[in-house]
Amino acid sequence: DLHLSLRRQRQMCIRDSCNTAQCLAERLENHPKVSWIAYPGLKSYPYRDVLTKQMSGPGGLIALEIKGGLAAGRVFMNSLNLVTRAVSLGDAETLVQHPASMTHATYSAEERKKHGISDSLIRISVGLETLEDIEFDLLQALDNV
């Protein structure tokens, strides 16, 4: 049945995205230019117990802060080649946003801080590209920071 086949394919894609996000988060967690990372699948995630109670998996969204503030965030974003800049996250392709220079650029630094949005916050929505391709692009962008 076509409907079941499409549903299985979608479930496999979601699982692939979660697996890739998990690997990326683990590799980025100790990167020297990453000051903070949040991903429910990491052992260091403070609310990991919620994941096991409420979710079937950790998902494909990663939040991290890179060292160097607003300027570093801009350099990182401008250095990406494969990963696509987007104001809305969640697609088949890997998307990234830097709220301080994009969605919340009109807010003052004080307003952003009040809402938990640092100048160096990066949000990544992991897509279906290969782990190696996404990782290469993220790491080379971090190297440019």
Coordinates of N, CA and C in Angstrom, one line a residue:
D1 N 0.8 -1.2 0.0 CA 0.0 0.0 0.0 C 0.9 1.2 0.0
L2 N 0.6 2.2 -0.9 CA 1.4 3.4 -1.1 C 1.5 4.2 0.2
H3 N 0.3 4.4 0.8 CA 0.2 5.2 2.0 C 1.2 4.7 3.1
L4 N 1.2 3.4 3.4 CA 2.1 2.8 4.4 C 3.5 2.9 4.0
S5 N 3.8 2.7 2.7 CA 5.2 2.9 2.2 C 5.7 4.3 2.5
L6 N 4.9 5.3 2.1 CA 5.3 6.7 2.4 C 5.5 7.0 3.8
R7 N 4.6 6.4 4.7 CA 4.7 6.6 6.1 C 6.0 6.0 6.6
R8 N 6.4 4.8 6.2 CA 7.6 4.2 6.6 C 8.8 5.0 6.2
Q9 N 8.8 5.5 4.9 CA 9.9 6.3 4.4 C 10.0 7.6 5.3
R10 N 8.9 8.2 5.7 CA 9.0 9.4 6.5 C 9.6 9.1 7.9
Q11 N 9.1 8.0 8.5 CA 9.7 7.6 9.8 C 11.2 7.3 9.7
M12 N 11.6 6.7 8.6 CA 13.0 6.4 8.4 C 13.8 7.8 8.3
C13 N 13.2 8.7 7.6 CA 13.9 10.0 7.4 C 14.0 10.8 8.7
I14 N 13.0 10.7 9.5 CA 13.0 11.3 10.9 C 14.1 10.7 11.7
R15 N 14.1 9.3 11.7 CA 15.1 8.6 12.5 C 16.5 9.0 12.0
D16 N 16.7 9.1 10.7 CA 18.0 9.5 10.1 C 18.4 10.9 10.6
S17 N 17.5 11.8 10.6 CA 17.7 13.2 11.0 C 18.1 13.2 12.5
C18 N 17.4 12.4 13.3 CA 17.7 12.3 14.7 C 19.1 11.7 15.0
N19 N 19.4 10.7 14.3 CA 20.7 10.0 14.4 C 21.8 11.0 14.0
T20 N 21.7 11.7 12.9 CA 22.7 12.7 12.5 C 22.8 13.8 13.5
A21 N 21.7 14.3 14.0 CA 21.7 15.4 15.0 C 22.4 14.9 16.2
Q22 N 22.2 13.7 16.7 CA 22.8 13.1 17.9 C 24.4 13.1 17.7
C23 N 24.8 12.6 16.5 CA 26.2 12.5 16.2 C 26.9 13.9 16.2
L24 N 26.2 14.9 15.5 CA 26.7 16.2 15.4 C 26.8 16.9 16.8
A25 N 25.8 16.7 17.6 CA 25.8 17.3 18.9 C 26.9 16.8 19.7
E26 N 27.1 15.5 19.7 CA 28.2 14.9 20.4 C 29.6 15.4 20.0
R27 N 29.7 15.6 18.7 CA 31.0 16.1 18.1 C 31.2 17.6 18.4
L28 N 30.1 18.3 18.4 CA 30.3 19.8 18.6 C 30.4 20.1 20.1
E29 N 29.9 19.2 21.0 CA 29.8 19.5 22.4 C 31.2 20.0 23.0
N30 N 32.3 19.4 22.5 CA 33.6 19.7 23.1 C 34.5 20.5 22.1
H31 N 33.9 21.0 21.1 CA 34.6 21.8 20.1 C 35.1 23.1 20.9
P32 N 36.4 23.5 20.7 CA 36.9 24.6 21.4 C 36.3 26.0 21.1
K33 N 35.5 26.1 20.0 CA 34.9 27.3 19.7 C 33.4 27.3 20.1
V34 N 32.9 26.2 20.7 CA 31.5 26.1 21.2 C 31.6 26.3 22.7
S35 N 30.8 27.3 23.2 CA 30.8 27.6 24.6 C 29.7 26.9 25.3
W36 N 28.6 26.6 24.6 CA 27.4 26.0 25.2 C 26.7 25.2 24.1
I37 N 26.0 24.1 24.4 CA 25.2 23.4 23.5 C 24.0 22.8 24.2
A38 N 22.9 22.8 23.5 CA 21.7 22.2 24.1 C 21.1 21.2 23.0
Y39 N 21.0 19.9 23.4 CA 20.4 18.9 22.6 C 19.9 17.8 23.5
P40 N 18.7 17.5 23.5 CA 18.1 16.5 24.4 C 18.8 15.2 24.5
G41 N 19.5 14.8 23.4 CA 20.1 13.5 23.3 C 21.5 13.4 24.0
L42 N 22.0 14.6 24.4 CA 23.3 14.6 25.1 C 23.2 14.2 26.6
K43 N 24.1 13.5 27.0 CA 24.1 13.1 28.5 C 24.2 14.3 29.4
S44 N 24.8 15.4 28.9 CA 24.9 16.6 29.7 C 23.7 17.5 29.7
Y45 N 22.7 17.1 28.9 CA 21.5 17.9 28.8 C 20.7 17.9 30.1
P46 N 20.5 19.0 30.8 CA 19.9 19.0 32.1 C 18.5 18.4 32.2
Y47 N 17.7 18.4 31.2 CA 16.4 17.9 31.2 C 16.2 16.6 30.5
R48 N 17.3 15.8 30.4 CA 17.3 14.5 29.7 C 16.2 13.6 30.1
D49 N 15.9 13.6 31.4 CA 14.8 12.7 31.9 C 13.5 13.0 31.3
V50 N 13.2 14.2 30.9 CA 12.0 14.6 30.2 C 11.9 13.9 28.8
L51 N 13.1 13.8 28.2 CA 13.1 13.1 26.9 C 12.6 11.7 27.0
T52 N 13.1 11.0 28.0 CA 12.8 9.6 28.1 C 11.3 9.4 28.5
K53 N 10.7 10.4 29.2 CA 9.3 10.3 29.6 C 8.3 10.7 28.5
Q54 N 8.7 11.8 27.7 CA 7.7 12.4 26.9 C 8.0 12.3 25.4
M55 N 9.2 11.9 25.0 CA 9.5 11.9 23.6 C 10.0 10.5 23.1
S56 N 9.8 10.2 21.8 CA 10.3 9.0 21.3 C 11.7 9.1 20.8
G57 N 12.2 10.3 20.8 CA 13.6 10.6 20.4 C 14.0 12.0 20.6
P58 N 15.3 12.4 20.5 CA 15.7 13.7 20.8 C 15.4 14.8 19.7
G59 N 15.0 14.4 18.5 CA 14.7 15.3 17.5 C 15.9 15.8 16.7
G60 N 15.7 16.8 15.9 CA 16.7 17.2 15.0 C 17.2 18.6 15.2
L61 N 16.8 19.3 16.3 CA 17.2 20.7 16.5 C 18.3 20.7 17.6
I62 N 19.3 21.5 17.2 CA 20.4 21.7 18.1 C 20.6 23.2 18.3
A63 N 20.8 23.7 19.5 CA 21.1 25.1 19.8 C 22.5 25.1 20.4
L64 N 23.3 26.1 20.0 CA 24.6 26.2 20.6 C 25.1 27.7 20.5
E65 N 26.0 28.0 21.4 CA 26.6 29.3 21.4 C 28.1 29.1 21.0
I66 N 28.5 30.0 20.1 CA 29.9 30.0 19.8 C 30.6 31.1 20.4
K67 N 31.9 31.0 20.7 CA 32.7 32.0 21.4 C 32.9 33.2 20.4
G68 N 32.8 34.4 20.9 CA 33.1 35.5 20.0 C 32.0 36.5 19.7
G69 N 30.8 36.2 20.3 CA 29.7 37.1 20.2 C 29.1 37.3 18.8
L70 N 28.5 38.4 18.6 CA 27.8 38.8 17.4 C 28.7 38.6 16.2
A71 N 29.9 39.2 16.2 CA 30.8 39.1 15.1 C 31.1 37.6 14.7
A72 N 31.3 36.8 15.7 CA 31.6 35.4 15.4 C 30.4 34.7 14.8
G73 N 29.2 35.0 15.3 CA 28.0 34.5 14.7 C 27.9 34.8 13.3
R74 N 28.2 36.0 12.9 CA 28.1 36.5 11.5 C 29.1 35.8 10.7
V75 N 30.3 35.7 11.2 CA 31.4 35.0 10.4 C 31.0 33.5 10.2
F76 N 30.5 32.9 11.2 CA 30.1 31.5 11.1 C 29.0 31.3 10.0
M77 N 28.0 32.2 10.1 CA 26.9 32.1 9.1 C 27.4 32.3 7.7
N78 N 28.3 33.3 7.5 CA 28.8 33.6 6.2 C 29.7 32.6 5.7
S79 N 30.2 31.7 6.5 CA 31.2 30.7 6.1 C 30.5 29.4 5.7
L80 N 29.3 29.2 5.9 CA 28.6 28.0 5.6 C 28.4 27.8 4.1
N81 N 28.5 26.6 3.6 CA 28.3 26.4 2.1 C 27.2 25.5 1.8
L82 N 27.1 24.4 2.6 CA 26.0 23.4 2.4 C 24.7 23.8 3.2
V83 N 24.9 24.1 4.4 CA 23.8 24.4 5.4 C 23.2 25.7 5.0
T84 N 21.9 25.7 4.9 CA 21.2 26.9 4.4 C 20.7 27.8 5.5
R85 N 20.9 29.1 5.3 CA 20.4 30.1 6.3 C 18.9 30.2 6.1
A86 N 18.2 30.2 7.3 CA 16.7 30.3 7.2 C 16.1 30.9 8.5
V87 N 15.0 31.6 8.4 CA 14.4 32.2 9.5 C 13.4 31.2 10.2
S88 N 13.0 30.2 9.5 CA 12.1 29.2 10.0 C 12.8 27.8 9.9
L89 N 12.8 27.0 11.0 CA 13.5 25.8 11.0 C 12.6 24.6 10.8
G90 N 13.1 23.5 10.2 CA 12.4 22.3 10.0 C 12.1 22.0 8.6
D91 N 13.0 21.3 7.9 CA 12.8 20.9 6.5 C 13.6 19.7 6.2
A92 N 13.6 19.2 5.0 CA 14.4 18.1 4.6 C 15.9 18.4 4.5
E93 N 16.2 19.7 4.3 CA 17.6 20.2 4.2 C 18.0 20.8 5.6
T94 N 19.3 20.7 5.9 CA 19.8 21.3 7.1 C 19.7 22.8 7.0
L95 N 19.1 23.4 8.1 CA 18.9 24.9 8.1 C 19.6 25.4 9.4
V96 N 20.0 26.7 9.3 CA 20.6 27.3 10.4 C 20.2 28.8 10.5
Q97 N 20.1 29.2 11.8 CA 19.8 30.7 12.0 C 20.7 31.2 13.1
H98 N 20.9 32.5 13.0 CA 21.6 33.3 14.0 C 20.7 34.4 14.4
P99 N 19.9 34.1 15.5 CA 18.8 35.1 15.8 C 19.3 36.5 16.0
A100 N 20.4 36.7 16.6 CA 20.9 38.1 16.8 C 21.1 38.9 15.5
S101 N 21.4 38.3 14.4 CA 21.6 39.0 13.2 C 20.5 38.8 12.2
M102 N 19.5 37.9 12.6 CA 18.4 37.6 11.7 C 17.0 37.9 12.3
T103 N 16.4 37.0 12.9 CA 15.0 37.1 13.4 C 14.9 38.1 14.5
H104 N 15.9 38.4 15.3 CA 15.8 39.3 16.4 C 16.8 40.5 16.3
A105 N 17.2 40.7 15.1 CA 18.2 41.8 14.8 C 17.6 43.2 15.2
T106 N 16.3 43.4 15.2 CA 15.8 44.7 15.5 C 15.7 44.9 17.1
Y107 N 15.9 43.8 17.8 CA 15.9 43.9 19.3 C 17.2 44.5 19.8
S108 N 17.3 45.2 20.8 CA 18.5 45.6 21.4 C 19.2 44.4 22.1
A109 N 20.5 44.5 22.3 CA 21.2 43.4 23.0 C 20.6 43.1 24.3
E110 N 20.1 44.1 25.0 CA 19.5 44.0 26.4 C 18.2 43.2 26.2
E111 N 17.4 43.5 25.2 CA 16.1 42.9 25.0 C 16.4 41.4 24.7
R112 N 17.3 41.1 23.8 CA 17.6 39.7 23.4 C 18.1 39.0 24.7
K113 N 19.0 39.6 25.5 CA 19.5 38.9 26.7 C 18.3 38.6 27.6
K114 N 17.4 39.5 27.8 CA 16.2 39.3 28.7 C 15.4 38.1 28.2
H115 N 15.4 37.8 27.0 CA 14.6 36.7 26.4 C 15.5 35.4 26.2
G116 N 16.7 35.5 26.7 CA 17.6 34.3 26.6 C 18.2 34.1 25.2
I117 N 18.3 35.2 24.4 CA 18.9 35.1 23.1 C 20.3 35.8 23.1
S118 N 21.3 35.0 23.2 CA 22.7 35.7 23.3 C 23.1 36.1 21.9
D119 N 24.1 36.9 21.8 CA 24.6 37.4 20.5 C 25.2 36.2 19.7
S120 N 25.6 35.2 20.4 CA 26.3 34.1 19.7 C 25.5 32.8 19.6
L121 N 24.2 32.9 19.8 CA 23.3 31.8 19.7 C 23.1 31.4 18.3
I122 N 23.3 30.1 18.0 CA 23.1 29.5 16.7 C 22.1 28.4 16.8
R123 N 21.1 28.3 15.9 CA 20.1 27.2 16.0 C 20.2 26.4 14.7
I124 N 20.3 25.1 14.8 CA 20.5 24.2 13.7 C 19.3 23.2 13.6
S125 N 18.7 23.1 12.4 CA 17.7 22.1 12.2 C 18.4 21.1 11.2
V126 N 18.7 19.9 11.7 CA 19.4 18.9 10.9 C 18.5 18.3 9.9
G127 N 19.0 18.2 8.7 CA 18.2 17.7 7.6 C 18.7 16.3 7.2
L128 N 18.5 15.9 6.0 CA 18.8 14.6 5.5 C 20.1 14.4 4.8
E129 N 20.9 15.4 4.7 CA 22.2 15.3 4.1 C 23.0 14.3 4.9
T130 N 24.1 13.8 4.4 CA 24.9 12.9 5.1 C 25.6 13.6 6.3
L131 N 25.8 12.8 7.4 CA 26.5 13.3 8.6 C 27.8 14.0 8.2
E132 N 28.6 13.3 7.3 CA 29.9 13.8 7.0 C 29.8 15.2 6.3
D133 N 28.9 15.3 5.4 CA 28.7 16.6 4.7 C 28.3 17.7 5.6
I134 N 27.4 17.5 6.5 CA 26.9 18.5 7.4 C 28.1 18.8 8.4
E135 N 28.7 17.8 9.0 CA 29.8 18.0 9.9 C 30.9 18.8 9.3
F136 N 31.3 18.5 8.1 CA 32.4 19.2 7.4 C 32.0 20.7 7.3
D137 N 30.8 21.0 6.8 CA 30.4 22.4 6.7 C 30.4 23.1 8.0
L138 N 29.8 22.5 9.0 CA 29.8 23.2 10.4 C 31.2 23.4 10.9
L139 N 32.1 22.4 10.8 CA 33.4 22.5 11.3 C 34.2 23.6 10.6
Q140 N 34.1 23.6 9.2 CA 34.9 24.6 8.5 C 34.4 26.0 8.8
A141 N 33.1 26.1 9.1 CA 32.6 27.4 9.5 C 33.1 27.8 10.8
L142 N 33.2 26.9 11.8 CA 33.7 27.2 13.1 C 35.2 27.5 13.0
D143 N 35.9 26.9 12.1 CA 37.4 27.2 11.9 C 37.6 28.6 11.4
N144 N 36.6 29.2 10.8 CA 36.7 30.6 10.3 C 36.4 31.6 11.4
V145 N 35.8 31.2 12.5 CA 35.4 32.1 13.5 C 36.7 32.5 14.3

